[in-house]
Amino acid sequence: MVVLAASVISKSGKVLVSRQFVDMSRIRIEGLLAAFPKLVGMGKQHTYVETENVRYVYQPIEALNLLLVTNKQSNILEDLETLRMLSKLVPEYAYSLDEEGICKTAFELIFAFDEVISLGHKENVTVAQVKQYCEMESHEEKLHKLVMQSKINETKDVMKRKASEIDKSKIEKIRGDKGGFMSLQSMGSGRLESSLSDMSISSSGAGFGSGSGFGLNSDVESFTSKAKGRPPSSATAPPKGFGMQLGKSQRTNQFLESLKAEGEVILEDAQPKAGQSRSAAPPLIDPITLTVEEKLNVMLKRDGGVSNFDVQGTLSLQILSQEDGLIQVQIENGGNPGILFKTHPNMNKELFSNENILGLKDPNRPFPTGQAGEAGGVGLLKWRMQSADESMVPLTINCWPSVSGNETYVSIEYEALLEFDLQTVVISVPLPALREAPNVKQIDGEWRYDSRNSVLEWSILLIDKSNRSGSMEFVVPPVDSSVFFPISVRFSAASTYSGLKVVNILPIRGGPAPKFFQRTHLITENYQVV
């Protein structure tokens, strides 16, 4: 058999889609398709019509005709089998069986026809195989993209650390620049401090930007801390040039609001309000701040099991005053045997292994001081834990898509461990391109549809003992189940796997122990269900 062309035409003879499988001119195929409605109108009740040169094998589909143009030597039984296969594929790819639906999915239909017919001969394929061939999904490609994304995340972390080091070097340079400090002192320390505390200084470049020679906002904070403790100047006139340094313009705010209306997530920098004292920020309350942070990198399988589970933790120290630098930190870990601790090269390893005390090898050397940047202070200790046990995962996700008629019902369920109370949980489910938001039937929490990225976000403010499990159900048009993966999850928690706690701060030269504040949090760096 040789199929010359496969076409979808309207009852009136308008050609919507046509795929030729042999060499023929456009005039010839247009002539053959234009003659078909006249031949059908002769009152014959068959599914084929013959002329002197070709045979038309057709099947009505609502207001359309699915048509095969073959030569007269072809096997009509095989032609009918090919026609039945194409009639099953057209509803699979067309949004609706009318002119608009066929025209919007014209290329998809042509690709499907090519999988069924090759050089005019029928291929031995099924509908499921044709859909699989056209989607061209690759598990190796997905893994490659995940690996590339992890490398990008690592590069971003390195970039943040480098930026923090540059900020610290700027602060140290300004501290050592006596001339610049004396010029600020001549302006009046009282006026500088009151102006900085009453004004909302924008971090987007207005005010003390890099162009004015004063550095970043952290630089201004260092000047404020220097100015404290000195008697204010007798001058009462405010410094010149500060009048135009009040936050962002109205035009910028309108631009951000328009982006929010389109579905974009705008992360604005937190700025101090007027009349609010800068000393109320948590890093400035206590002279010593210790931060325990653990980052989760988890990759779960959609059918159950763990592909990757990695926990990386750090203990960092921030000291505001040089007087508090001669200290040692006594800690207590949770006794988790799967965690491997590693101290900083400048730490006394024997002291840590014997007494769980973190101190420098040279006891006469103080810890460095300064404001905490992106790096969160000076790193003292880091640890890592890896496991293939699914019971260690703080949050498991089960996704159950099922096709029923012209709809796909998707049920998603989460289940959390008893040890962790998870905060600001967001489960992002990728969706196919939709004309409107999905129909959410039931949900424990809140949902938001990002139409630009075609992602459904399921948000739970807090997961504790009252809601260790929850579910969501929504309905979308019929699609393949692989469209809903990978599912991304992000959350934070106030407890960690290591259970590390700071017990006490030990002054090396004796005296009362200084006050300290400890932060502990667990965050997700890359948490996916693939």
mmCIF file of N, CA, C and O in Angstrom, residues 231-325:
data_model
loop_
_atom_site.group_PDB
_atom_site.id
_atom_site.type_symbol
_atom_site.label_atom_id
_atom_site.label_comp_id
_atom_site.label_asym_id
_atom_site.label_seq_id
_atom_site.Cartn_x
_atom_site.Cartn_y
_atom_site.Cartn_z
ATOM 1 N N PRO A 231 30.220 62.560 72.678
ATOM 2 C CA PRO A 231 29.282 63.664 72.896
ATOM 3 C C PRO A 231 28.855 64.266 71.571
ATOM 4 O O PRO A 231 29.661 64.417 70.657
ATOM 5 N N PRO A 232 27.569 64.624 71.416
ATOM 6 C CA PRO A 232 27.103 65.202 70.150
ATOM 7 C C PRO A 232 27.647 66.603 69.948
ATOM 8 O O PRO A 232 28.009 67.312 70.872
ATOM 9 N N SER A 233 27.680 66.987 68.683
ATOM 10 C CA SER A 233 28.174 68.313 68.335
ATOM 11 C C SER A 233 27.134 69.365 68.710
ATOM 12 O O SER A 233 25.944 69.105 68.814
ATOM 13 N N SER A 234 27.608 70.613 68.920
ATOM 14 C CA SER A 234 26.707 71.691 69.312
ATOM 15 C C SER A 234 25.923 72.226 68.134
ATOM 16 O O SER A 234 24.968 72.962 68.303
ATOM 17 N N ALA A 235 26.351 71.885 66.910
ATOM 18 C CA ALA A 235 25.638 72.370 65.727
ATOM 19 C C ALA A 235 24.282 71.688 65.625
ATOM 20 O O ALA A 235 24.137 70.527 65.953
ATOM 21 N N THR A 236 23.292 72.428 65.156
ATOM 22 C CA THR A 236 21.934 71.896 65.059
ATOM 23 C C THR A 236 21.448 71.775 63.636
ATOM 24 O O THR A 236 20.426 71.156 63.388
ATOM 25 N N ALA A 237 22.125 72.368 62.663
ATOM 26 C CA ALA A 237 21.686 72.268 61.271
ATOM 27 C C ALA A 237 21.971 70.871 60.741
ATOM 28 O O ALA A 237 23.043 70.330 60.979
ATOM 29 N N PRO A 238 21.033 70.253 60.036
ATOM 30 C CA PRO A 238 21.269 68.912 59.498
ATOM 31 C C PRO A 238 22.288 68.949 58.378
ATOM 32 O O PRO A 238 22.467 69.965 57.726
ATOM 33 N N PRO A 239 22.992 67.831 58.129
ATOM 34 C CA PRO A 239 23.993 67.796 57.049
ATOM 35 C C PRO A 239 23.329 67.998 55.703
ATOM 36 O O PRO A 239 22.197 67.584 55.485
ATOM 37 N N LYS A 240 24.071 68.641 54.791
ATOM 38 C CA LYS A 240 23.548 68.892 53.457
ATOM 39 C C LYS A 240 23.590 67.609 52.634
ATOM 40 O O LYS A 240 24.426 66.768 52.830
ATOM 41 N N GLY A 241 22.675 67.526 51.655
ATOM 42 C CA GLY A 241 22.694 66.418 50.714
ATOM 43 C C GLY A 241 21.925 65.206 51.176
ATOM 44 O O GLY A 241 21.921 64.192 50.501
ATOM 45 N N PHE A 242 21.263 65.274 52.386
ATOM 46 C CA PHE A 242 20.541 64.107 52.871
ATOM 47 C C PHE A 242 19.061 64.162 52.502
ATOM 48 O O PHE A 242 18.318 63.255 52.802
ATOM 49 N N GLY A 243 18.610 65.255 51.873
ATOM 50 C CA GLY A 243 17.176 65.418 51.678
ATOM 51 C C GLY A 243 16.597 64.506 50.609
ATOM 52 O O GLY A 243 15.429 64.210 50.631
ATOM 53 N N MET A 244 17.402 64.049 49.645
ATOM 54 C CA MET A 244 16.881 63.242 48.549
ATOM 55 C C MET A 244 17.177 61.773 48.731
ATOM 56 O O MET A 244 17.210 61.018 47.778
ATOM 57 N N GLN A 245 17.386 61.297 49.945
ATOM 58 C CA GLN A 245 17.810 59.921 50.181
ATOM 59 C C GLN A 245 16.737 59.152 50.922
ATOM 60 O O GLN A 245 17.026 58.440 51.869
ATOM 61 N N LEU A 246 15.491 59.281 50.518
ATOM 62 C CA LEU A 246 14.392 58.650 51.243
ATOM 63 C C LEU A 246 13.782 57.546 50.401
ATOM 64 O O LEU A 246 12.849 57.761 49.654
ATOM 65 N N GLY A 247 14.320 56.350 50.505
ATOM 66 C CA GLY A 247 13.714 55.157 49.939
ATOM 67 C C GLY A 247 13.606 55.198 48.426
ATOM 68 O O GLY A 247 14.305 55.914 47.731
ATOM 69 N N LYS A 248 12.638 54.398 47.892
ATOM 70 C CA LYS A 248 12.463 54.251 46.458
ATOM 71 C C LYS A 248 11.391 55.213 45.962
ATOM 72 O O LYS A 248 10.516 55.629 46.691
ATOM 73 N N SER A 249 11.458 55.550 44.709
ATOM 74 C CA SER A 249 10.506 56.488 44.130
ATOM 75 C C SER A 249 9.163 55.824 43.903
ATOM 76 O O SER A 249 9.036 54.608 43.893
ATOM 77 N N GLN A 250 8.148 56.682 43.686
ATOM 78 C CA GLN A 250 6.805 56.165 43.449
ATOM 79 C C GLN A 250 6.748 55.398 42.129
ATOM 80 O O GLN A 250 6.020 54.422 42.004
ATOM 81 N N ARG A 251 7.529 55.842 41.132
ATOM 82 C CA ARG A 251 7.532 55.146 39.848
ATOM 83 C C ARG A 251 8.070 53.726 40.003
ATOM 84 O O ARG A 251 7.568 52.780 39.401
ATOM 85 N N THR A 252 9.108 53.541 40.824
ATOM 86 C CA THR A 252 9.644 52.201 41.070
ATOM 87 C C THR A 252 8.614 51.318 41.751
ATOM 88 O O THR A 252 8.454 50.142 41.411
ATOM 89 N N ASN A 253 7.885 51.889 42.743
ATOM 90 C CA ASN A 253 6.866 51.100 43.432
ATOM 91 C C ASN A 253 5.760 50.690 42.472
ATOM 92 O O ASN A 253 5.240 49.578 42.551
ATOM 93 N N GLN A 254 5.350 51.588 41.549
ATOM 94 C CA GLN A 254 4.323 51.235 40.586
ATOM 95 C C GLN A 254 4.802 50.129 39.654
ATOM 96 O O GLN A 254 4.039 49.230 39.294
ATOM 97 N N PHE A 255 6.071 50.168 39.273
ATOM 98 C CA PHE A 255 6.623 49.113 38.420
ATOM 99 C C PHE A 255 6.607 47.755 39.125
ATOM 100 O O PHE A 255 6.237 46.739 38.550
ATOM 101 N N LEU A 256 6.976 47.751 40.420
ATOM 102 C CA LEU A 256 6.960 46.502 41.182
ATOM 103 C C LEU A 256 5.539 45.984 41.346
ATOM 104 O O LEU A 256 5.294 44.769 41.280
ATOM 105 N N GLU A 257 4.581 46.897 41.562
ATOM 106 C CA GLU A 257 3.194 46.457 41.708
ATOM 107 C C GLU A 257 2.680 45.840 40.412
ATOM 108 O O GLU A 257 1.913 44.876 40.424
ATOM 109 N N SER A 258 3.085 46.388 39.258
ATOM 110 C CA SER A 258 2.644 45.821 37.985
ATOM 111 C C SER A 258 3.230 44.435 37.777
ATOM 112 O O SER A 258 2.560 43.549 37.233
ATOM 113 N N LEU A 259 4.479 44.225 38.210
ATOM 114 C CA LEU A 259 5.073 42.892 38.110
ATOM 115 C C LEU A 259 4.355 41.905 39.015
ATOM 116 O O LEU A 259 4.132 40.751 38.648
ATOM 117 N N LYS A 260 3.995 42.349 40.238
ATOM 118 C CA LYS A 260 3.253 41.473 41.135
ATOM 119 C C LYS A 260 1.910 41.091 40.539
ATOM 120 O O LYS A 260 1.445 39.960 40.692
ATOM 121 N N ALA A 261 1.265 42.013 39.853
ATOM 122 C CA ALA A 261 -0.040 41.718 39.254
ATOM 123 C C ALA A 261 0.064 40.672 38.150
ATOM 124 O O ALA A 261 -0.873 39.927 37.888
ATOM 125 N N GLU A 262 1.228 40.589 37.493
ATOM 126 C CA GLU A 262 1.432 39.592 36.449
ATOM 127 C C GLU A 262 1.819 38.235 36.996
ATOM 128 O O GLU A 262 2.014 37.301 36.242
ATOM 129 N N GLY A 263 1.980 38.106 38.306
ATOM 130 C CA GLY A 263 2.320 36.818 38.897
ATOM 131 C C GLY A 263 3.755 36.668 39.304
ATOM 132 O O GLY A 263 4.160 35.613 39.774
ATOM 133 N N GLU A 264 4.586 37.728 39.112
ATOM 134 C CA GLU A 264 5.981 37.654 39.501
ATOM 135 C C GLU A 264 6.106 37.770 41.022
ATOM 136 O O GLU A 264 5.358 38.498 41.667
ATOM 137 N N VAL A 265 7.080 37.037 41.578
ATOM 138 C CA VAL A 265 7.368 37.121 43.006
ATOM 139 C C VAL A 265 8.474 38.136 43.204
ATOM 140 O O VAL A 265 9.591 37.961 42.712
ATOM 141 N N ILE A 266 8.174 39.240 43.900
ATOM 142 C CA ILE A 266 9.127 40.328 44.116
ATOM 143 C C ILE A 266 9.637 40.225 45.540
ATOM 144 O O ILE A 266 8.871 40.271 46.502
ATOM 145 N N LEU A 267 10.948 40.039 45.665
ATOM 146 C CA LEU A 267 11.586 39.977 46.976
ATOM 147 C C LEU A 267 12.227 41.322 47.251
ATOM 148 O O LEU A 267 13.290 41.647 46.715
ATOM 149 N N GLU A 268 11.584 42.137 48.068
ATOM 150 C CA GLU A 268 12.109 43.460 48.378
ATOM 151 C C GLU A 268 12.989 43.393 49.605
ATOM 152 O O GLU A 268 12.772 42.591 50.513
ATOM 153 N N ASP A 269 14.007 44.259 49.620
ATOM 154 C CA ASP A 269 14.906 44.320 50.763
ATOM 155 C C ASP A 269 14.195 44.943 51.943
ATOM 156 O O ASP A 269 13.479 45.932 51.816
ATOM 157 N N ALA A 270 14.385 44.352 53.106
ATOM 158 C CA ALA A 270 13.799 44.907 54.326
ATOM 159 C C ALA A 270 14.542 46.175 54.698
ATOM 160 O O ALA A 270 15.764 46.179 54.850
ATOM 161 N N GLN A 271 13.797 47.301 54.859
ATOM 162 C CA GLN A 271 14.414 48.581 55.145
ATOM 163 C C GLN A 271 13.900 49.105 56.469
ATOM 164 O O GLN A 271 12.746 48.891 56.835
ATOM 165 N N PRO A 272 14.708 49.791 57.235
ATOM 166 C CA PRO A 272 14.269 50.305 58.523
ATOM 167 C C PRO A 272 13.239 51.394 58.349
ATOM 168 O O PRO A 272 13.326 52.229 57.452
ATOM 169 N N LYS A 273 12.208 51.409 59.179
ATOM 170 C CA LYS A 273 11.169 52.423 59.129
ATOM 171 C C LYS A 273 11.619 53.667 59.884
ATOM 172 O O LYS A 273 12.520 53.643 60.708
ATOM 173 N N ALA A 274 10.921 54.766 59.599
ATOM 174 C CA ALA A 274 11.255 56.022 60.249
ATOM 175 C C ALA A 274 10.986 55.927 61.737
ATOM 176 O O ALA A 274 9.966 55.431 62.185
ATOM 177 N N GLY A 275 11.916 56.439 62.520
ATOM 178 C CA GLY A 275 11.765 56.444 63.969
ATOM 179 C C GLY A 275 12.182 55.146 64.613
ATOM 180 O O GLY A 275 12.135 55.019 65.838
ATOM 181 N N GLN A 276 12.573 54.139 63.847
ATOM 182 C CA GLN A 276 12.958 52.855 64.418
ATOM 183 C C GLN A 276 14.464 52.826 64.635
ATOM 184 O O GLN A 276 15.232 53.151 63.768
ATOM 185 N N SER A 277 14.885 52.412 65.789
ATOM 186 C CA SER A 277 16.311 52.407 66.132
ATOM 187 C C SER A 277 16.996 51.220 65.497
ATOM 188 O O SER A 277 16.481 50.112 65.475
ATOM 189 N N ARG A 278 18.170 51.418 64.963
ATOM 190 C CA ARG A 278 18.937 50.328 64.374
ATOM 191 C C ARG A 278 19.454 49.363 65.423
ATOM 192 O O ARG A 278 19.790 48.241 65.119
ATOM 193 N N SER A 279 19.537 49.773 66.656
ATOM 194 C CA SER A 279 20.035 48.870 67.686
ATOM 195 C C SER A 279 19.050 47.768 68.008
ATOM 196 O O SER A 279 19.372 46.844 68.730
ATOM 197 N N ALA A 280 17.802 47.845 67.439
ATOM 198 C CA ALA A 280 16.817 46.811 67.711
ATOM 199 C C ALA A 280 17.026 45.575 66.850
ATOM 200 O O ALA A 280 16.359 44.580 67.042
ATOM 201 N N ALA A 281 17.935 45.602 65.871
ATOM 202 C CA ALA A 281 18.195 44.431 65.047
ATOM 203 C C ALA A 281 18.835 43.343 65.892
ATOM 204 O O ALA A 281 19.672 43.608 66.735
ATOM 205 N N PRO A 282 18.460 42.051 65.674
ATOM 206 C CA PRO A 282 18.970 40.960 66.518
ATOM 207 C C PRO A 282 20.483 40.864 66.586
ATOM 208 O O PRO A 282 21.033 40.609 67.645
ATOM 209 N N PRO A 283 21.255 41.089 65.477
ATOM 210 C CA PRO A 283 22.712 40.965 65.602
ATOM 211 C C PRO A 283 23.332 41.978 66.554
ATOM 212 O O PRO A 283 24.459 41.787 66.984
ATOM 213 N N LEU A 284 22.619 43.074 66.882
ATOM 214 C CA LEU A 284 23.211 44.102 67.728
ATOM 215 C C LEU A 284 22.756 44.011 69.180
ATOM 216 O O LEU A 284 23.187 44.786 70.006
ATOM 217 N N ILE A 285 21.857 43.079 69.516
ATOM 218 C CA ILE A 285 21.379 42.977 70.893
ATOM 219 C C ILE A 285 22.445 42.369 71.785
ATOM 220 O O ILE A 285 22.790 42.907 72.838
ATOM 221 N N ASP A 286 22.981 41.225 71.397
ATOM 222 C CA ASP A 286 23.943 40.497 72.219
ATOM 223 C C ASP A 286 25.348 40.667 71.649
ATOM 224 O O ASP A 286 25.524 40.719 70.423
ATOM 225 N N PRO A 287 26.340 40.734 72.501
ATOM 226 C CA PRO A 287 27.709 40.914 71.997
ATOM 227 C C PRO A 287 28.219 39.706 71.217
ATOM 228 O O PRO A 287 29.113 39.837 70.395
ATOM 229 N N ILE A 288 27.652 38.520 71.487
ATOM 230 C CA ILE A 288 28.113 37.290 70.823
ATOM 231 C C ILE A 288 26.885 36.574 70.259
ATOM 232 O O ILE A 288 25.900 36.369 70.970
ATOM 233 N N THR A 289 26.941 36.205 69.001
ATOM 234 C CA THR A 289 25.856 35.479 68.347
ATOM 235 C C THR A 289 26.427 34.241 67.683
ATOM 236 O O THR A 289 27.405 34.327 66.934
ATOM 237 N N LEU A 290 25.812 33.081 67.952
ATOM 238 C CA LEU A 290 26.221 31.821 67.332
ATOM 239 C C LEU A 290 25.051 31.293 66.516
ATOM 240 O O LEU A 290 23.909 31.286 66.986
ATOM 241 N N THR A 291 25.352 30.853 65.302
ATOM 242 C CA THR A 291 24.327 30.397 64.366
ATOM 243 C C THR A 291 24.587 28.943 64.000
ATOM 244 O O THR A 291 25.668 28.603 63.513
ATOM 245 N N VAL A 292 23.583 28.100 64.267
ATOM 246 C CA VAL A 292 23.616 26.694 63.864
ATOM 247 C C VAL A 292 22.689 26.558 62.658
ATOM 248 O O VAL A 292 21.483 26.780 62.768
ATOM 249 N N GLU A 293 23.251 26.205 61.516
ATOM 250 C CA GLU A 293 22.474 26.108 60.279
ATOM 251 C C GLU A 293 22.740 24.775 59.599
ATOM 252 O O GLU A 293 23.892 24.340 59.484
ATOM 253 N N GLU A 294 21.665 24.126 59.167
ATOM 254 C CA GLU A 294 21.756 22.889 58.398
ATOM 255 C C GLU A 294 20.988 23.061 57.094
ATOM 256 O O GLU A 294 19.880 23.605 57.073
ATOM 257 N N LYS A 295 21.605 22.592 55.995
ATOM 258 C CA LYS A 295 20.998 22.673 54.675
ATOM 259 C C LYS A 295 20.706 21.268 54.169
ATOM 260 O O LYS A 295 21.547 20.378 54.260
ATOM 261 N N LEU A 296 19.502 21.098 53.636
ATOM 262 C CA LEU A 296 19.033 19.797 53.159
ATOM 263 C C LEU A 296 19.122 19.725 51.638
ATOM 264 O O LEU A 296 18.661 20.624 50.932
ATOM 265 N N ASN A 297 19.706 18.642 51.137
ATOM 266 C CA ASN A 297 19.687 18.312 49.719
ATOM 267 C C ASN A 297 19.089 16.913 49.598
ATOM 268 O O ASN A 297 19.743 15.913 49.921
ATOM 269 N N VAL A 298 17.840 16.854 49.166
ATOM 270 C CA VAL A 298 17.089 15.594 49.149
ATOM 271 C C VAL A 298 16.497 15.402 47.765
ATOM 272 O O VAL A 298 15.972 16.339 47.160
ATOM 273 N N MET A 299 16.578 14.158 47.276
ATOM 274 C CA MET A 299 15.946 13.778 46.023
ATOM 275 C C MET A 299 15.184 12.475 46.257
ATOM 276 O O MET A 299 15.789 11.424 46.481
ATOM 277 N N LEU A 300 13.857 12.567 46.228
ATOM 278 C CA LEU A 300 12.993 11.416 46.471
ATOM 279 C C LEU A 300 12.494 10.851 45.144
ATOM 280 O O LEU A 300 12.311 11.576 44.170
ATOM 281 N N LYS A 301 12.228 9.535 45.121
ATOM 282 C CA LYS A 301 11.669 8.894 43.946
ATOM 283 C C LYS A 301 10.150 8.977 43.996
ATOM 284 O O LYS A 301 9.553 8.868 45.063
ATOM 285 N N ARG A 302 9.546 9.148 42.835
ATOM 286 C CA ARG A 302 8.097 9.297 42.793
ATOM 287 C C ARG A 302 7.367 8.026 43.215
ATOM 288 O O ARG A 302 6.242 8.094 43.711
ATOM 289 N N ASP A 303 8.001 6.860 43.050
ATOM 290 C CA ASP A 303 7.384 5.597 43.439
ATOM 291 C C ASP A 303 7.788 5.148 44.833
ATOM 292 O O ASP A 303 7.468 4.031 45.240
ATOM 293 N N GLY A 304 8.501 6.005 45.572
ATOM 294 C CA GLY A 304 8.949 5.655 46.909
ATOM 295 C C GLY A 304 10.440 5.384 46.945
ATOM 296 O O GLY A 304 11.033 4.904 45.975
ATOM 297 N N GLY A 305 11.066 5.692 48.071
ATOM 298 C CA GLY A 305 12.499 5.501 48.200
ATOM 299 C C GLY A 305 13.252 6.816 48.090
ATOM 300 O O GLY A 305 12.705 7.837 47.667
ATOM 301 N N VAL A 306 14.523 6.763 48.477
ATOM 302 C CA VAL A 306 15.371 7.950 48.509
ATOM 303 C C VAL A 306 16.490 7.782 47.497
ATOM 304 O O VAL A 306 17.213 6.786 47.527
ATOM 305 N N SER A 307 16.618 8.734 46.591
ATOM 306 C CA SER A 307 17.715 8.734 45.635
ATOM 307 C C SER A 307 18.939 9.460 46.194
ATOM 308 O O SER A 307 20.075 9.068 45.944
ATOM 309 N N ASN A 308 18.708 10.520 46.979
ATOM 310 C CA ASN A 308 19.807 11.262 47.596
ATOM 311 C C ASN A 308 19.294 11.956 48.853
ATOM 312 O O ASN A 308 18.219 12.545 48.846
ATOM 313 N N PHE A 309 20.062 11.834 49.947
ATOM 314 C CA PHE A 309 19.732 12.513 51.203
ATOM 315 C C PHE A 309 21.036 12.996 51.813
ATOM 316 O O PHE A 309 21.884 12.201 52.209
ATOM 317 N N ASP A 310 21.209 14.302 51.862
ATOM 318 C CA ASP A 310 22.469 14.885 52.306
ATOM 319 C C ASP A 310 22.165 16.092 53.194
ATOM 320 O O ASP A 310 21.409 16.986 52.799
ATOM 321 N N VAL A 311 22.743 16.101 54.390
ATOM 322 C CA VAL A 311 22.596 17.202 55.341
ATOM 323 C C VAL A 311 23.972 17.805 55.582
ATOM 324 O O VAL A 311 24.905 17.093 55.949
ATOM 325 N N GLN A 312 24.117 19.110 55.381
ATOM 326 C CA GLN A 312 25.363 19.819 55.626
ATOM 327 C C GLN A 312 25.092 20.941 56.613
ATOM 328 O O GLN A 312 24.222 21.776 56.381
ATOM 329 N N GLY A 313 25.837 20.923 57.721
ATOM 330 C CA GLY A 313 25.618 21.898 58.782
ATOM 331 C C GLY A 313 26.862 22.701 59.088
ATOM 332 O O GLY A 313 28.003 22.251 58.853
ATOM 333 N N THR A 314 26.654 23.895 59.652
ATOM 334 C CA THR A 314 27.755 24.766 60.050
ATOM 335 C C THR A 314 27.401 25.453 61.361
ATOM 336 O O THR A 314 26.230 25.716 61.650
ATOM 337 N N LEU A 315 28.432 25.727 62.154
ATOM 338 C CA LEU A 315 28.317 26.547 63.361
ATOM 339 C C LEU A 315 29.206 27.761 63.149
ATOM 340 O O LEU A 315 30.421 27.624 62.960
ATOM 341 N N SER A 316 28.619 28.942 63.161
ATOM 342 C CA SER A 316 29.369 30.175 62.918
ATOM 343 C C SER A 316 29.245 31.098 64.117
ATOM 344 O O SER A 316 28.269 31.043 64.879
ATOM 345 N N LEU A 317 30.253 31.965 64.282
ATOM 346 C CA LEU A 317 30.363 32.862 65.434
ATOM 347 C C LEU A 317 30.463 34.294 64.939
ATOM 348 O O LEU A 317 31.203 34.600 64.003
ATOM 349 N N GLN A 318 29.713 35.172 65.614
ATOM 350 C CA GLN A 318 29.766 36.610 65.313
ATOM 351 C C GLN A 318 29.997 37.367 66.615
ATOM 352 O O GLN A 318 29.234 37.231 67.576
ATOM 353 N N ILE A 319 31.081 38.159 66.651
ATOM 354 C CA ILE A 319 31.448 38.943 67.837
ATOM 355 C C ILE A 319 31.463 40.410 67.436
ATOM 356 O O ILE A 319 32.070 40.786 66.432
ATOM 357 N N LEU A 320 30.791 41.245 68.207
ATOM 358 C CA LEU A 320 30.710 42.668 67.881
ATOM 359 C C LEU A 320 31.882 43.460 68.449
ATOM 360 O O LEU A 320 32.334 44.415 67.837
ATOM 361 N N SER A 321 32.354 43.086 69.629
ATOM 362 C CA SER A 321 33.403 43.848 70.307
ATOM 363 C C SER A 321 34.688 43.031 70.399
ATOM 364 O O SER A 321 34.654 41.823 70.663
ATOM 365 N N GLN A 322 35.836 43.718 70.208
ATOM 366 C CA GLN A 322 37.132 43.059 70.314
ATOM 367 C C GLN A 322 37.387 42.560 71.732
ATOM 368 O O GLN A 322 38.128 41.602 71.936
ATOM 369 N N GLU A 323 36.766 43.184 72.728
ATOM 370 C CA GLU A 323 36.979 42.786 74.118
ATOM 371 C C GLU A 323 36.449 41.383 74.397
ATOM 372 O O GLU A 323 36.918 40.713 75.322
ATOM 373 N N ASP A 324 35.464 40.926 73.626
ATOM 374 C CA ASP A 324 34.882 39.607 73.835
ATOM 375 C C ASP A 324 35.498 38.553 72.930
ATOM 376 O O ASP A 324 34.947 37.452 72.796
ATOM 377 N N GLY A 325 36.606 38.841 72.266
ATOM 378 C CA GLY A 325 37.194 37.903 71.314
ATOM 379 C C GLY A 325 37.948 36.760 71.950
ATOM 380 O O GLY A 325 38.092 35.688 71.351
#
